[in-house]
Coordinates of C-alpha atoms in Angstrom, one line a residue:
M14 CA 17.3 35.0 -63.0
E15 CA 16.2 38.5 -64.1
I16 CA 12.6 38.2 -65.2
N17 CA 12.4 41.5 -67.0
K18 CA 15.4 40.5 -69.2
L19 CA 13.8 37.2 -70.1
I20 CA 10.6 38.8 -71.2
D21 CA 12.3 41.2 -73.5
T22 CA 10.6 41.0 -76.9
E23 CA 13.7 39.9 -78.8
V24 CA 14.5 37.2 -76.2
Q25 CA 11.0 35.9 -76.2
N26 CA 11.0 35.8 -80.0
F27 CA 14.3 33.8 -79.9
I28 CA 12.8 31.3 -77.5
Q29 CA 9.7 30.8 -79.7
E30 CA 11.7 30.5 -82.9
N31 CA 14.0 27.8 -81.5
L32 CA 11.5 25.5 -79.8
S33 CA 11.8 23.0 -82.6
I34 CA 15.6 22.9 -82.5
D35 CA 17.4 20.3 -80.3
S36 CA 18.6 22.1 -77.2
R37 CA 21.9 20.3 -77.3
I38 CA 22.7 21.7 -80.7
L39 CA 21.4 25.1 -79.7
A40 CA 23.7 25.1 -76.7
L41 CA 26.8 24.9 -79.0
K42 CA 25.9 28.2 -80.6
K43 CA 26.9 31.6 -79.4
N44 CA 24.6 33.6 -77.1
P45 CA 23.0 36.3 -79.3
F46 CA 22.2 38.4 -76.1
H47 CA 24.7 40.1 -73.8
S48 CA 22.2 40.9 -71.1
V49 CA 20.9 37.4 -70.5
S50 CA 22.7 34.2 -69.5
Y51 CA 22.6 31.7 -72.4
S52 CA 22.0 28.8 -70.0
E53 CA 18.8 30.7 -68.7
I54 CA 17.6 31.0 -72.3
I55 CA 18.3 27.3 -73.1
N56 CA 16.4 26.4 -69.9
Q57 CA 13.4 28.5 -71.0
I58 CA 13.3 26.6 -74.3
I59 CA 13.6 23.2 -72.7
A60 CA 11.0 24.0 -70.0
K61 CA 8.6 25.5 -72.5
K62 CA 8.8 22.4 -74.7
K63 CA 7.8 20.3 -71.7
A64 CA 4.9 22.6 -71.0
K65 CA 3.4 22.3 -74.5
D66 CA 1.1 19.3 -73.8
K67 CA 1.1 19.3 -70.0
L68 CA 0.4 23.1 -69.5
P69 CA -1.1 24.5 -72.7
T70 CA -2.5 27.6 -71.0
W71 CA 1.1 28.6 -69.9
Y72 CA 2.6 27.5 -73.3
L73 CA 0.2 29.6 -75.3
S74 CA 0.4 32.7 -73.1
K75 CA 2.8 35.6 -73.7
N76 CA 5.8 36.4 -71.5
I77 CA 5.5 33.3 -69.3
V78 CA 8.8 32.6 -67.4
Y79 CA 9.7 29.0 -66.6
P80 CA 11.7 27.6 -63.6
E81 CA 14.2 24.7 -63.8
K82 CA 12.8 21.9 -65.9
I83 CA 12.4 19.6 -62.8
S84 CA 9.7 22.0 -61.5
I85 CA 7.8 21.4 -64.8
E86 CA 8.3 17.7 -64.6
Q87 CA 7.0 17.5 -61.0
T88 CA 4.1 19.9 -61.3
S89 CA 0.5 18.8 -61.8
S90 CA -0.8 18.8 -65.4
E91 CA -3.6 21.2 -66.1
L92 CA -6.1 18.3 -66.5
T93 CA -5.3 16.8 -63.1
A94 CA -5.2 20.2 -61.5
Q95 CA -8.6 21.0 -62.9
Y96 CA -10.0 17.8 -61.5
K97 CA -8.6 18.5 -58.0
S98 CA -10.1 22.0 -58.1
S99 CA -13.5 20.4 -58.6
L100 CA -13.3 18.7 -55.2
L101 CA -13.2 22.0 -53.2
S102 CA -14.6 25.5 -53.1
G103 CA -15.1 28.3 -50.7
K104 CA -13.7 31.6 -49.4
N105 CA -10.0 30.8 -49.0
I106 CA -7.5 28.0 -49.4
I107 CA -3.8 27.9 -48.6
D108 CA -1.3 25.8 -50.7
C109 CA 1.6 24.8 -48.4
T110 CA 3.7 23.6 -51.3
G111 CA 2.9 26.0 -54.1
G112 CA 5.6 25.0 -56.7
F113 CA 4.9 26.3 -60.2
G114 CA 1.3 27.2 -59.2
I115 CA -0.7 25.1 -61.6
D116 CA -3.0 23.7 -58.9
D117 CA -3.5 27.2 -57.4
Y118 CA -4.5 28.6 -60.9
Y119 CA -7.4 26.2 -60.9
F120 CA -8.2 26.6 -57.2
S121 CA -8.5 30.4 -57.9
K122 CA -11.6 29.7 -60.0
N123 CA -13.4 28.1 -57.0
F124 CA -12.0 30.2 -54.1
T125 CA -12.2 33.9 -53.4
T126 CA -8.6 33.9 -52.2
V127 CA -5.7 31.5 -52.7
F128 CA -2.5 31.6 -50.7
H129 CA 0.5 30.2 -52.6
C130 CA 3.4 29.3 -50.2
E131 CA 6.8 28.5 -51.7
I132 CA 10.0 28.3 -49.9
N133 CA 12.1 28.9 -53.0
S134 CA 12.2 32.7 -53.5
K135 CA 13.2 32.5 -57.2
L136 CA 10.3 30.2 -57.9
S137 CA 7.9 32.3 -55.9
E138 CA 8.9 35.4 -57.9
I139 CA 8.4 33.5 -61.2
V140 CA 4.9 32.3 -60.2
Q141 CA 3.8 35.7 -59.1
H142 CA 5.0 37.1 -62.5
N143 CA 3.1 34.4 -64.4
F144 CA -0.1 34.9 -62.5
N145 CA 0.1 38.6 -63.4
Q146 CA 0.6 37.6 -67.1
L147 CA -2.4 35.2 -66.9
G148 CA -4.6 37.9 -65.4
I149 CA -5.1 36.1 -62.1
N150 CA -5.4 38.6 -59.2
N151 CA -6.8 36.5 -56.3
I152 CA -3.7 34.5 -55.5
D153 CA -1.3 35.8 -52.9
C154 CA 2.3 34.5 -53.4
L155 CA 4.0 34.1 -50.0
C156 CA 7.7 33.1 -49.8
G157 CA 8.8 31.0 -46.8
D158 CA 8.2 27.9 -44.8
S159 CA 4.4 27.1 -44.9
T160 CA 4.2 26.1 -41.2
E161 CA 5.7 29.5 -40.2
I162 CA 3.4 31.3 -42.7
L163 CA 0.3 29.5 -41.2
N164 CA 1.4 30.6 -37.7
Q165 CA 1.9 34.2 -38.9
L166 CA -1.4 34.4 -40.7
N167 CA -3.2 32.7 -37.8
Q168 CA -6.5 32.4 -39.5
Q169 CA -9.1 29.8 -40.5
F170 CA -9.1 28.4 -44.1
D171 CA -11.8 26.5 -45.9
A172 CA -9.0 24.1 -47.0
I173 CA -5.3 23.4 -46.8
Y174 CA -3.6 21.8 -49.8
I175 CA -0.3 20.0 -49.7
D176 CA 1.8 18.2 -52.3
P177 CA 4.6 16.7 -50.1
S178 CA 7.9 15.8 -51.9
R179 CA 10.0 12.8 -51.0
R180 CA 13.1 13.8 -49.0
N181 CA 16.5 12.8 -50.4
D182 CA 17.4 10.6 -47.5
A183 CA 14.3 8.5 -48.2
K184 CA 15.9 7.0 -51.4
G185 CA 15.7 3.2 -51.4
K186 CA 13.0 3.0 -48.7
V187 CA 9.4 1.9 -49.2
F188 CA 7.5 5.0 -50.0
M189 CA 5.9 6.4 -46.9
L190 CA 4.3 9.8 -46.3
A191 CA 6.4 10.2 -43.1
D192 CA 9.5 10.3 -45.4
C193 CA 8.2 13.3 -47.3
S194 CA 8.5 17.1 -46.7
P195 CA 6.4 18.5 -45.2
N196 CA 5.7 15.6 -43.0
V197 CA 1.9 15.6 -43.3
V198 CA 1.6 12.6 -40.9
E199 CA 3.4 14.6 -38.1
L200 CA 1.7 17.9 -39.0
Q201 CA -1.9 16.7 -39.4
E202 CA -3.0 17.9 -36.0
F203 CA -1.2 21.2 -36.5
Y204 CA -3.1 21.8 -39.7
Y205 CA -6.4 21.2 -37.9
Q206 CA -5.7 24.4 -35.9
F207 CA -6.4 26.3 -39.2
T208 CA -8.8 24.2 -41.2
E209 CA -11.2 21.2 -41.1
T210 CA -10.5 20.1 -44.6
I211 CA -7.1 18.9 -45.9
L212 CA -6.3 17.9 -49.5
I213 CA -3.1 15.9 -50.0
K214 CA -1.6 14.9 -53.4
T215 CA 0.8 12.0 -53.4
A216 CA 2.7 10.1 -56.0
P217 CA 1.0 7.0 -57.6
I218 CA 3.7 4.7 -56.1
L219 CA 2.1 5.2 -52.6
D220 CA 0.3 2.0 -51.4
L221 CA -3.3 2.9 -50.4
Q222 CA -3.3 0.9 -47.2
A223 CA 0.0 2.4 -46.2
G224 CA -1.5 5.9 -46.7
L225 CA -4.6 4.9 -44.6
N226 CA -2.3 3.6 -41.9
E227 CA -0.5 6.9 -41.7
L228 CA -3.3 9.4 -42.1
K229 CA -6.4 10.0 -40.0
N230 CA -9.9 11.0 -41.0
V231 CA -9.6 10.1 -44.7
A232 CA -13.0 10.7 -46.3
E233 CA -12.1 10.1 -50.0
I234 CA -9.2 8.7 -52.0
H235 CA -9.1 9.8 -55.6
I236 CA -6.9 7.8 -57.9
V237 CA -6.4 10.1 -60.9
A238 CA -5.2 8.7 -64.2
L239 CA -4.5 10.5 -67.4
D240 CA -4.8 8.5 -70.7
N241 CA -4.7 5.3 -68.6
E242 CA -1.6 6.2 -66.6
V243 CA -2.0 6.9 -62.9
K244 CA -0.5 10.4 -62.2
E245 CA -1.5 11.1 -58.6
I246 CA -3.4 9.9 -55.6
V247 CA -5.5 12.6 -53.9
W248 CA -6.5 12.2 -50.3
L249 CA -9.5 14.3 -49.0
I250 CA -9.4 14.6 -45.2
R251 CA -12.1 16.0 -43.0
K252 CA -11.3 16.7 -39.4
N253 CA -14.2 14.9 -37.8
Y254 CA -14.7 12.2 -40.3
V255 CA -14.8 8.7 -38.7
E256 CA -16.5 6.5 -41.4
S257 CA -14.8 4.3 -44.0
P258 CA -13.4 6.3 -46.9
K259 CA -14.7 6.1 -50.4
I260 CA -12.3 5.3 -53.3
I261 CA -13.0 7.2 -56.5
T262 CA -11.1 6.1 -59.6
I263 CA -10.7 8.6 -62.4
N264 CA -9.4 8.1 -65.9
I265 CA -9.2 11.4 -67.9
E266 CA -9.0 11.1 -71.7
K267 CA -9.5 13.6 -74.5
E268 CA -12.9 12.3 -75.4
S269 CA -14.3 11.6 -72.0
T270 CA -13.7 11.0 -68.3
T271 CA -14.5 7.8 -66.6
K272 CA -15.3 7.9 -62.8
I273 CA -16.1 4.9 -60.6
E274 CA -16.9 5.1 -56.9
I275 CA -16.0 2.1 -54.7
S276 CA -16.8 1.6 -51.1
T277 CA -14.1 0.4 -48.7
E278 CA -16.7 -0.8 -46.2
Y279 CA -19.0 -2.9 -48.4
N280 CA -17.8 -6.5 -48.9
Y281 CA -18.0 -7.0 -52.7
Q282 CA -18.3 -10.6 -54.0
A283 CA -16.8 -11.7 -57.3
T284 CA -18.2 -14.5 -59.5
Y285 CA -15.9 -16.7 -61.6
S286 CA -16.1 -18.3 -65.0
L287 CA -14.1 -19.8 -67.8
P288 CA -13.6 -17.4 -70.7
K289 CA -16.9 -16.4 -72.4
K290 CA -17.3 -14.3 -75.6
Y291 CA -15.7 -11.1 -74.3
V292 CA -12.9 -10.2 -72.0
Y293 CA -12.3 -6.9 -70.2
E294 CA -9.2 -5.3 -68.8
P295 CA -9.9 -2.5 -66.2
N296 CA -8.2 0.8 -66.5
V297 CA -5.1 1.5 -64.4
S298 CA -6.9 3.6 -61.8
I299 CA -9.2 0.7 -61.0
L300 CA -6.3 -1.7 -60.8
K301 CA -4.5 0.7 -58.5
S302 CA -7.5 0.6 -56.1
G303 CA -7.0 -3.1 -55.6
K304 CA -10.8 -3.6 -55.5
F305 CA -11.0 -6.4 -58.0
E306 CA -14.1 -8.1 -56.5
A307 CA -15.9 -4.8 -56.8
V308 CA -15.4 -4.8 -60.6
S309 CA -17.1 -8.2 -60.9
E310 CA -20.1 -7.2 -58.8
L311 CA -20.5 -3.6 -60.0
F312 CA -20.5 -4.6 -63.7
N313 CA -21.9 -8.1 -63.4
L314 CA -18.8 -9.7 -64.9
H315 CA -17.0 -12.9 -64.1
K316 CA -13.4 -13.1 -63.1
L317 CA -11.2 -15.6 -64.8
H318 CA -9.3 -16.3 -61.6
Q319 CA -8.9 -14.8 -58.2
H320 CA -5.5 -13.3 -59.2
S321 CA -5.9 -12.8 -62.9
H322 CA -7.9 -9.5 -62.8
L323 CA -9.4 -10.1 -66.2
Y324 CA -13.2 -10.3 -66.6
T325 CA -15.5 -12.0 -69.0
S326 CA -19.1 -12.1 -70.2
D327 CA -21.3 -13.3 -73.1
D328 CA -22.9 -9.9 -73.6
L329 CA -20.9 -6.8 -74.5
I330 CA -21.1 -4.0 -71.9
D331 CA -19.8 -0.5 -71.5
F332 CA -16.7 -0.8 -69.3
P333 CA -14.0 1.5 -67.8
G334 CA -11.1 -0.1 -69.5
R335 CA -10.3 -2.1 -72.7
R336 CA -12.8 -4.5 -74.2
F337 CA -11.9 -7.5 -76.4
K338 CA -13.7 -10.2 -78.4
I339 CA -12.2 -13.6 -77.7
D340 CA -11.4 -15.3 -81.0
T341 CA -9.5 -18.3 -79.6
V342 CA -8.7 -19.8 -76.2
V343 CA -5.3 -21.5 -76.6
P344 CA -4.0 -24.0 -73.9
F345 CA -0.5 -23.1 -72.9
Q346 CA 0.9 -26.3 -74.3
K347 CA 3.7 -26.9 -76.8
K348 CA 1.6 -28.1 -79.7
S349 CA -1.0 -25.3 -79.4
I350 CA 1.7 -22.6 -78.9
V351 CA 3.6 -23.7 -82.0
Q352 CA 0.3 -23.6 -84.0
H353 CA -1.2 -20.3 -82.7
I354 CA 1.6 -18.3 -81.0
Q355 CA 5.1 -19.0 -82.3
N356 CA 6.5 -16.6 -85.0
K357 CA 3.2 -14.5 -85.0
K358 CA 2.7 -10.8 -84.8
L359 CA 0.9 -10.1 -81.5
N360 CA 0.3 -7.5 -78.8
V361 CA 1.3 -9.5 -75.7
S362 CA 0.1 -8.9 -72.2
T363 CA 0.2 -11.1 -69.0
R364 CA -2.1 -11.3 -66.0
N365 CA -1.3 -13.9 -63.3
F366 CA 1.2 -15.6 -65.5
P367 CA 4.7 -16.9 -64.5
I368 CA 6.5 -15.6 -67.6
K369 CA 7.0 -11.9 -68.4
P370 CA 5.9 -10.5 -71.8
D371 CA 9.5 -9.8 -73.0
E372 CA 10.5 -13.4 -72.1
I373 CA 7.4 -14.7 -73.9
K374 CA 8.1 -12.7 -77.1
K375 CA 11.8 -13.7 -77.1
K376 CA 11.1 -17.4 -76.4
Y377 CA 8.4 -17.8 -79.0
K378 CA 9.8 -15.3 -81.6
I379 CA 6.8 -13.1 -81.4
T380 CA 6.8 -9.7 -83.3
D381 CA 5.2 -6.7 -81.6
G382 CA 2.1 -5.2 -83.1
G383 CA -0.8 -6.1 -85.4
F384 CA -4.5 -6.4 -84.6
I385 CA -4.4 -9.6 -82.5
Y386 CA -4.1 -9.2 -78.7
A387 CA -2.7 -12.1 -76.7
F388 CA -3.5 -12.4 -73.0
F389 CA -1.3 -15.0 -71.2
T390 CA -3.2 -15.8 -68.0
T391 CA -4.6 -18.4 -65.7
N392 CA -8.2 -19.6 -65.6
L393 CA -10.3 -20.7 -62.6
N394 CA -9.0 -24.3 -62.9
N395 CA -5.4 -23.0 -62.5
E396 CA -4.7 -23.8 -66.1
K397 CA -2.3 -21.6 -68.1
I398 CA -4.1 -20.3 -71.2
V399 CA -3.7 -17.7 -73.9
L400 CA -6.6 -15.6 -75.1
L401 CA -6.3 -14.4 -78.6
C402 CA -8.5 -11.4 -79.0
T403 CA -9.7 -8.6 -81.2
K404 CA -9.9 -5.1 -79.6
I405 CA -13.4 -3.6 -79.7

């Protein structure tokens, strides 16, 4: 890849003008430029399209160069990067897995100096170019293996940041941090030679208890969701921390951000009840935490069943999740199902129920959509029920 050729005015205009055209159709056309590979241009168009919503700062800036599309797919979004940057500040931070540099762009606002380590020389060059285009001058892009770079720099950092990627030979296994590169489990003591604070980003598939079993000195676990989809889990580690970690659940939306802090040491107690006037479904970051009893105690709500993870009350409250007014409680019995469920237009969900939503819709000829939400669940008496609700 020759960056100077890609940022040629005519090439950039061509990329911009063809963003709305299907890249498969575009690929069938003749390359209008002799100096630039057509596959490179097509890649720029595909990658820029992917950046539109995820990376608006890059998308709207001039002369930005994009790497292979997988780098765009795997990178943090600007919103999640901005959140991570709020967790740390100081004189310097080193990112051991720099990638496309989104996280470092936001770290650069809270640190005097940021070191971006990237083993892929082409990607490192692209990132340095983009930071120049964005007017960022306090990030040093270093190409090479981050462990070697740490040894070469041989200095103290206010924080080390790592986003380990799963190794190819780990396919099919249960997701473990030890199966990732760099192996942060193995390297944790090595990192402590250079810092007392480590921030690790992991995929949402990682089980929290598995992570706690592998890592030492975890102070905080941040479960970060974007529009009610968990995007990443962030582990804040402090060298001498020996207490129980806190869990912070975050759901970032356009209008607002919901943040709930849950202790892992306190023994939360849930209360239980049959369905009352309202039912509540926690957002996914709370569900990922597994702290279902905490929701009951923190919000003074009753659980429908130990394993149902739906909550109820007679009074409507503010809640980090979806809220519904219960219109009808339908016993899961043939006569009631025929009357209230069969051949209806419903939004079907299940919680602690033996049949999956698709099977329910097929069996009872339910059409997706409409204004009625149907929760197929189990109550505290172990009875199968359906809650027909209106979303608030």
